[in-house]
PDB file of C-alpha atoms (C1' of nucleotides) in Angstrom:
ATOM      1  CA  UNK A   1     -51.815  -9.622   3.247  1.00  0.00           C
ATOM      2  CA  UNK A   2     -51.694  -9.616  -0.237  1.00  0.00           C
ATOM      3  CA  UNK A   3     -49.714  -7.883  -3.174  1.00  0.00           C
ATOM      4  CA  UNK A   4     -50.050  -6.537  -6.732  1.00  0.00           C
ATOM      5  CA  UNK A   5     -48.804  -4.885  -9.300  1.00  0.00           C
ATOM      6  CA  UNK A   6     -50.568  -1.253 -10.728  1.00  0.00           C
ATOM      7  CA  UNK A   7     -49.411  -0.127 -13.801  1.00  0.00           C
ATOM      8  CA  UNK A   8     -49.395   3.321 -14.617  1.00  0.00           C
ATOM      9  CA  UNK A   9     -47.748   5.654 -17.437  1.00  0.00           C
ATOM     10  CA  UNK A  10     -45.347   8.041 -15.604  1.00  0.00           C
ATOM     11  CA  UNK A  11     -45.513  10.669 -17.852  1.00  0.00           C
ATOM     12  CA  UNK A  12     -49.306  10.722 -16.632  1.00  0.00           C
ATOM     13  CA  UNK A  13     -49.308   9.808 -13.240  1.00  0.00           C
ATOM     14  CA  UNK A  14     -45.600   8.373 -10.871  1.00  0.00           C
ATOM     15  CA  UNK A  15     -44.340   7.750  -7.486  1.00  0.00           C
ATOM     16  CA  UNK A  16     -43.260  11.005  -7.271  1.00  0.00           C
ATOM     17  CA  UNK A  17     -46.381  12.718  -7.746  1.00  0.00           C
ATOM     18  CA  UNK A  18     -48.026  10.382  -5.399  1.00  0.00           C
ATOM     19  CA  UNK A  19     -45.395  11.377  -2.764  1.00  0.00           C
ATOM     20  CA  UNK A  20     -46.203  15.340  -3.320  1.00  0.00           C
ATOM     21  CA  UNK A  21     -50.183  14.466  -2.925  1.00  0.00           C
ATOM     22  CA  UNK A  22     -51.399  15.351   0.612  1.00  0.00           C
ATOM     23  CA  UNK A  23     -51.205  13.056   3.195  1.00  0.00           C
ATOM     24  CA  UNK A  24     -49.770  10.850   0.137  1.00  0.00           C
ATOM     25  CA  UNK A  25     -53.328   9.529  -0.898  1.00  0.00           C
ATOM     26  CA  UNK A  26     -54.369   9.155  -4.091  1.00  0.00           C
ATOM     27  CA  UNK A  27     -57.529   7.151  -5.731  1.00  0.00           C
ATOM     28  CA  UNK A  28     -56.369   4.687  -8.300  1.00  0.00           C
ATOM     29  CA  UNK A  29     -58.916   5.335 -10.754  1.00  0.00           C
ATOM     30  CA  UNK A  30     -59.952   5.055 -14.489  1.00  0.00           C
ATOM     31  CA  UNK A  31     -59.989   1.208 -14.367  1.00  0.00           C
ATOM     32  CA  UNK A  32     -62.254  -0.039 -16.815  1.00  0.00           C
ATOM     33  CA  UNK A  33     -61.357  -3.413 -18.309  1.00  0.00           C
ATOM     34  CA  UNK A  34     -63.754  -6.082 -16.355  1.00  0.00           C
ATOM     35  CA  UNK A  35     -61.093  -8.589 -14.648  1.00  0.00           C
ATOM     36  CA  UNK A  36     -59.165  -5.621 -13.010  1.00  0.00           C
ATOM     37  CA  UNK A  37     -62.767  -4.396 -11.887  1.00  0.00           C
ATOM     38  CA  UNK A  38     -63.080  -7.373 -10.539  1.00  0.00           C
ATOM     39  CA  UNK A  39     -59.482  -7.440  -8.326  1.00  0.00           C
ATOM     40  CA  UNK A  40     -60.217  -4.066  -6.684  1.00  0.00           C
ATOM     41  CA  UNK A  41     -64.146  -4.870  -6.046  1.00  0.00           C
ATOM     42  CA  UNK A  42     -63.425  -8.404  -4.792  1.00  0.00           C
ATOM     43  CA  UNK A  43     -59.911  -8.920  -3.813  1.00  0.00           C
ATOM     44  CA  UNK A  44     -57.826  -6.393  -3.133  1.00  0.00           C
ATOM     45  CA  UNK A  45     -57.950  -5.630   0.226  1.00  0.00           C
ATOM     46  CA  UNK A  46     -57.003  -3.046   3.171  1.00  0.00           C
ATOM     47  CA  UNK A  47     -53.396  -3.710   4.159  1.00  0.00           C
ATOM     48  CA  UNK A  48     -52.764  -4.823   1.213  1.00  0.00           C
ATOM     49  CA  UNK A  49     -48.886  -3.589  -0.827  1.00  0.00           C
ATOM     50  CA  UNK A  50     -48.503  -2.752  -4.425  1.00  0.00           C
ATOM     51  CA  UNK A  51     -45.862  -2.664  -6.961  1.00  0.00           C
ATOM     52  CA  UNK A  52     -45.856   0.922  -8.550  1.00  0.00           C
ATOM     53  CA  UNK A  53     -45.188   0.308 -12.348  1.00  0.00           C
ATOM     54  CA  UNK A  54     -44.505   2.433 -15.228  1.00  0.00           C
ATOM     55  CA  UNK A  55     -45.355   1.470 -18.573  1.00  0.00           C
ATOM     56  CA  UNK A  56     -45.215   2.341 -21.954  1.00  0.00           C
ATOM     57  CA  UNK A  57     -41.706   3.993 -21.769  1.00  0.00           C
ATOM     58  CA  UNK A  58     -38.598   3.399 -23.584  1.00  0.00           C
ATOM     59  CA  UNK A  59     -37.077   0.960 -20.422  1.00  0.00           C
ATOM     60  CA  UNK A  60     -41.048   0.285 -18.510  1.00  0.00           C
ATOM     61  CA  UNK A  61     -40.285  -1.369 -14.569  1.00  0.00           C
ATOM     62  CA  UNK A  62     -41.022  -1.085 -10.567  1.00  0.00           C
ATOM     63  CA  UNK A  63     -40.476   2.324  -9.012  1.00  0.00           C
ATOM     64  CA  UNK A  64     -40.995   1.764  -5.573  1.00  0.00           C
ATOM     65  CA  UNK A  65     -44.215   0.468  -3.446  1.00  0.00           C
ATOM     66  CA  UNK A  66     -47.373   1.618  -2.104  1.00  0.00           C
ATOM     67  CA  UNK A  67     -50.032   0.396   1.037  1.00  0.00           C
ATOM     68  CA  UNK A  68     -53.677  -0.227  -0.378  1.00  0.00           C
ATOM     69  CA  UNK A  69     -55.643   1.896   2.024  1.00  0.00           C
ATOM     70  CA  UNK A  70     -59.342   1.084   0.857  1.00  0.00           C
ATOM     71  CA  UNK A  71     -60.277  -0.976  -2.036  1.00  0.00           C
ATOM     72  CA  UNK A  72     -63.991  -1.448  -3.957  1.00  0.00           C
ATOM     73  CA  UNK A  73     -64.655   2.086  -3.907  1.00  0.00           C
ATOM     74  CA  UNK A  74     -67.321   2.810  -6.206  1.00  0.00           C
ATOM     75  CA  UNK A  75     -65.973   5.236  -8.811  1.00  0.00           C
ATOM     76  CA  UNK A  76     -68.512   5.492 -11.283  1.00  0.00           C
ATOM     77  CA  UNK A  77     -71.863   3.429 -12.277  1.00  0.00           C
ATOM     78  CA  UNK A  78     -72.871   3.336 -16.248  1.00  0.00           C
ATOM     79  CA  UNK A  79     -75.491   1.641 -17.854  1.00  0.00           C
ATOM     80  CA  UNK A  80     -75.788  -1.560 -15.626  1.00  0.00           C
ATOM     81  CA  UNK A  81     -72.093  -1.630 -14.456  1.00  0.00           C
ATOM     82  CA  UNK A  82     -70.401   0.049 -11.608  1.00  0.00           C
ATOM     83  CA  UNK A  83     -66.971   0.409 -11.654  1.00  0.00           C
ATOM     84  CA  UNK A  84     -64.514   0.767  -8.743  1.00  0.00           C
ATOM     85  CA  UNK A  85     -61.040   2.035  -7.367  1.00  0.00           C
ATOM     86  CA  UNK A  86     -58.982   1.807  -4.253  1.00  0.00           C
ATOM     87  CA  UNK A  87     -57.045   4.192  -2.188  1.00  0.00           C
ATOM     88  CA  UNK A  88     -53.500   4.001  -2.275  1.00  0.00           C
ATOM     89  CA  UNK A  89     -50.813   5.852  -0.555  1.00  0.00           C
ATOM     90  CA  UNK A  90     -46.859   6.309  -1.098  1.00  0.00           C
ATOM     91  CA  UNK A  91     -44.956   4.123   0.770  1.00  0.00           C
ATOM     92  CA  UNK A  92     -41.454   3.697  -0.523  1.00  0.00           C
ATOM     93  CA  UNK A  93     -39.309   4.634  -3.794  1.00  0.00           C
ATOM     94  CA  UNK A  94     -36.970   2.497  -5.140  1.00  0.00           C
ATOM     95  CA  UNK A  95     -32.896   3.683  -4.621  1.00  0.00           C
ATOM     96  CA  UNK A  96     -32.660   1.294  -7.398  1.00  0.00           C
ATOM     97  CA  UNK A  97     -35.385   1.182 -10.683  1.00  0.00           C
ATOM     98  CA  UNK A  98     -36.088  -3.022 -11.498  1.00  0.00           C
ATOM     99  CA  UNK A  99     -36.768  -2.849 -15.321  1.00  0.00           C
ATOM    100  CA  UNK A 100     -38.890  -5.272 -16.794  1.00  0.00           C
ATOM    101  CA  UNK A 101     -35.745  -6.454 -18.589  1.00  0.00           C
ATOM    102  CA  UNK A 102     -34.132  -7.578 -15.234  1.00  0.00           C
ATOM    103  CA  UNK A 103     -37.670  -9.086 -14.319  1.00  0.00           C
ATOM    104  CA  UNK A 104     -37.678 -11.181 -17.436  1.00  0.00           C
ATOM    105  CA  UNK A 105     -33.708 -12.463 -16.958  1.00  0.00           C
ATOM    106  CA  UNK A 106     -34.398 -13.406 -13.576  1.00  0.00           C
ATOM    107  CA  UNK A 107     -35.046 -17.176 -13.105  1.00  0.00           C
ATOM    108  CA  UNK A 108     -37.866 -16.042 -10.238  1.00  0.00           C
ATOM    109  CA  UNK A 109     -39.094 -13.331 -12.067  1.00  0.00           C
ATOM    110  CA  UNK A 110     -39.748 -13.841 -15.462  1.00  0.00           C
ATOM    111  CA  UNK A 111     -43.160 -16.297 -14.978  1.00  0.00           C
ATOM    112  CA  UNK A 112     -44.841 -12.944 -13.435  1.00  0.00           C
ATOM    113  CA  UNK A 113     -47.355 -12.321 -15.369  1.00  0.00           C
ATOM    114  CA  UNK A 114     -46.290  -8.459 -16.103  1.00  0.00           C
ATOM    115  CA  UNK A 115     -43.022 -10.274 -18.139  1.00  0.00           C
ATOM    116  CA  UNK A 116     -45.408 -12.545 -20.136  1.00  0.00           C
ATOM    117  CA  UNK A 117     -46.070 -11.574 -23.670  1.00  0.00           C
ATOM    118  CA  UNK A 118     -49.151  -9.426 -24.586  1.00  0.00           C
ATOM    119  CA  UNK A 119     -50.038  -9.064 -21.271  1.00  0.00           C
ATOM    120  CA  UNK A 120     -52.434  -5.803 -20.454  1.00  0.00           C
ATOM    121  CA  UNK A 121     -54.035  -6.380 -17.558  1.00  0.00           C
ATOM    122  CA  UNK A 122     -53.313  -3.065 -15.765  1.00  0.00           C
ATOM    123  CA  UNK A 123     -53.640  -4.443 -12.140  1.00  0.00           C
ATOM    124  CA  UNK A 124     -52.245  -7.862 -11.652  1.00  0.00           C
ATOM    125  CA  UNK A 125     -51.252  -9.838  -8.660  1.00  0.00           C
ATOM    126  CA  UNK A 126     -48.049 -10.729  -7.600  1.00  0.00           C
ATOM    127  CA  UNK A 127     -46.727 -13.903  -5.475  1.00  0.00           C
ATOM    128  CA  UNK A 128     -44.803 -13.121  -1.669  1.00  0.00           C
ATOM    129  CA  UNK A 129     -41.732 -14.837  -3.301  1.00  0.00           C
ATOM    130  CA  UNK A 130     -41.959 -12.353  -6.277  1.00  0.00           C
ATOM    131  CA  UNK A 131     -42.399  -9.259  -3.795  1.00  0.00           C
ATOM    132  CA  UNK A 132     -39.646 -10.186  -1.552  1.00  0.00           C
ATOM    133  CA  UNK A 133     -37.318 -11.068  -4.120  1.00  0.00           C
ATOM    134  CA  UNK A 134     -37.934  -7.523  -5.843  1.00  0.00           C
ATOM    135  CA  UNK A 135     -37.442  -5.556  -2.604  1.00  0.00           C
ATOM    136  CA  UNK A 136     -34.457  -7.443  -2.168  1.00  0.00           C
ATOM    137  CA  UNK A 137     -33.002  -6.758  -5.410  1.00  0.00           C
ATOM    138  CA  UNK A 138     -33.810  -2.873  -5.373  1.00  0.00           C
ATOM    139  CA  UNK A 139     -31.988  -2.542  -1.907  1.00  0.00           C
ATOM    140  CA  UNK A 140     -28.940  -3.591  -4.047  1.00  0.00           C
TER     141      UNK A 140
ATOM    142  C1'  DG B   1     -43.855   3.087 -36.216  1.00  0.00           C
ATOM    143  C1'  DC B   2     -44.870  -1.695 -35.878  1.00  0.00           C
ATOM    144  C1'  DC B   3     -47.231  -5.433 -34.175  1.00  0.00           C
ATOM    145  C1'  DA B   4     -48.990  -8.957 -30.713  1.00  0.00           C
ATOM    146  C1'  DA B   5     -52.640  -9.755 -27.868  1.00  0.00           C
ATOM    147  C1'  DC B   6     -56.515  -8.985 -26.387  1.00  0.00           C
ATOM    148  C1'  DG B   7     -61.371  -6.485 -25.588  1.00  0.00           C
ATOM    149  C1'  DT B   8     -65.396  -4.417 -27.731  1.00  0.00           C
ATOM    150  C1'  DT B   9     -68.815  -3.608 -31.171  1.00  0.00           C
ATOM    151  C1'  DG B  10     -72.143  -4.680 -34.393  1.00  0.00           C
ATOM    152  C1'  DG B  11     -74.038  -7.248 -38.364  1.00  0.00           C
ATOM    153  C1'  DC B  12     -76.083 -11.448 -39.276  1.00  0.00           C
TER     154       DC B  12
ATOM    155  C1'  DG C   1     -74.311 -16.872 -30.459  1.00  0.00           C
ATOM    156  C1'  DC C   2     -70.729 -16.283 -33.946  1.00  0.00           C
ATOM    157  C1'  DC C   3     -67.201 -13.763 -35.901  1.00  0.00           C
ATOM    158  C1'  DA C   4     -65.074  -9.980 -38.587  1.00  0.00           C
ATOM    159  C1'  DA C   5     -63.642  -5.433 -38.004  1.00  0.00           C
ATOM    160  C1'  DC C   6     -61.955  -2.189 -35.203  1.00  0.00           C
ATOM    161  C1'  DG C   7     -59.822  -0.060 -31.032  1.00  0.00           C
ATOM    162  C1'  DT C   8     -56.522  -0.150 -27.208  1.00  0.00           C
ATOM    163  C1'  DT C   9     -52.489  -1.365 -24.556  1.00  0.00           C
ATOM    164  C1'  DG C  10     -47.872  -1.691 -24.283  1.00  0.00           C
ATOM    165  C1'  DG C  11     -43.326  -3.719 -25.486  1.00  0.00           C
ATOM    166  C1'  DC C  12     -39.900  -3.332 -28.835  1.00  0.00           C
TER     167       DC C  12
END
DNA sequence: GCCAACGTTGGC
DNA sequence: GCCAACGTTGGC
């Protein structure tokens, strides 16, 4: 099993509207940058977990979790490229939000590549260690 | 609102 | 194929 981070902006799309959806399913759609394509089309799998984040807010960070249900779904085909989404479903809130400032402090945390500078890759992946340590830290 | 860090587009 | 200009994302 592996796991990865989804950005989205709350104020468009959060955990909480995933949790109201029936049966808690939504398709992660709208990707369009070429090495996210690639993640959901080649490696992200069934079984997988994801990181729910929200960006471009005043203090952006992990809301809770998610289970990859299906992944390389074909969304949409244009011109000679096809582009693809996966199926996600709630799984878990947070109690406790982990801002991207506490990511960056923490010693563990801060080489994930959602803390490095510049970085806009909407779906990236994330090591166990990194997972586990973030669960941990929102139980707290 | 600013700007860094890309990705995309289009002229050559 | 190169690269300048432009557009977008996203943190601050």
């Amino acid at each position: 099993m592996a796991f990865w981070l989804f950005k989205s902006e709350p104020y468009v799309f959060n955990i909480d509207d995933l949790a109201n959806r029936p049966k808690q399913i939504e398709p992660w759609n709208g990707v369009r940058n070429y090495q996210a394509r690639n993640m959901l089309r080649d490696h992200i799998k069934k079984g997988d977990q994801a990181f729910f984040y929200y960006s471009s807010i005043p203090a952006p960070g992990v809301a809770g979790i998610m289970d990859i249900l299906q992944s390389g779904v074909v969304e949409e085909t244009q011109n000679n490229t096809t582009w693809y989404m996966a199926y996600v479903r709630f799984k878990k809130k947070f109690s406790r939000f982990i801002t991207l400032e506490e990511i960056k402090a923490h010693p563990k945390l801060k080489t994930m590549q959602v803390a490095r500078r510049g970085n806009r890759l909407s779906i990236t992946p994330v090591t166990k260690e990194e997972w586990h340590i973030i669960l941990k830290l929102s139980l707290g």
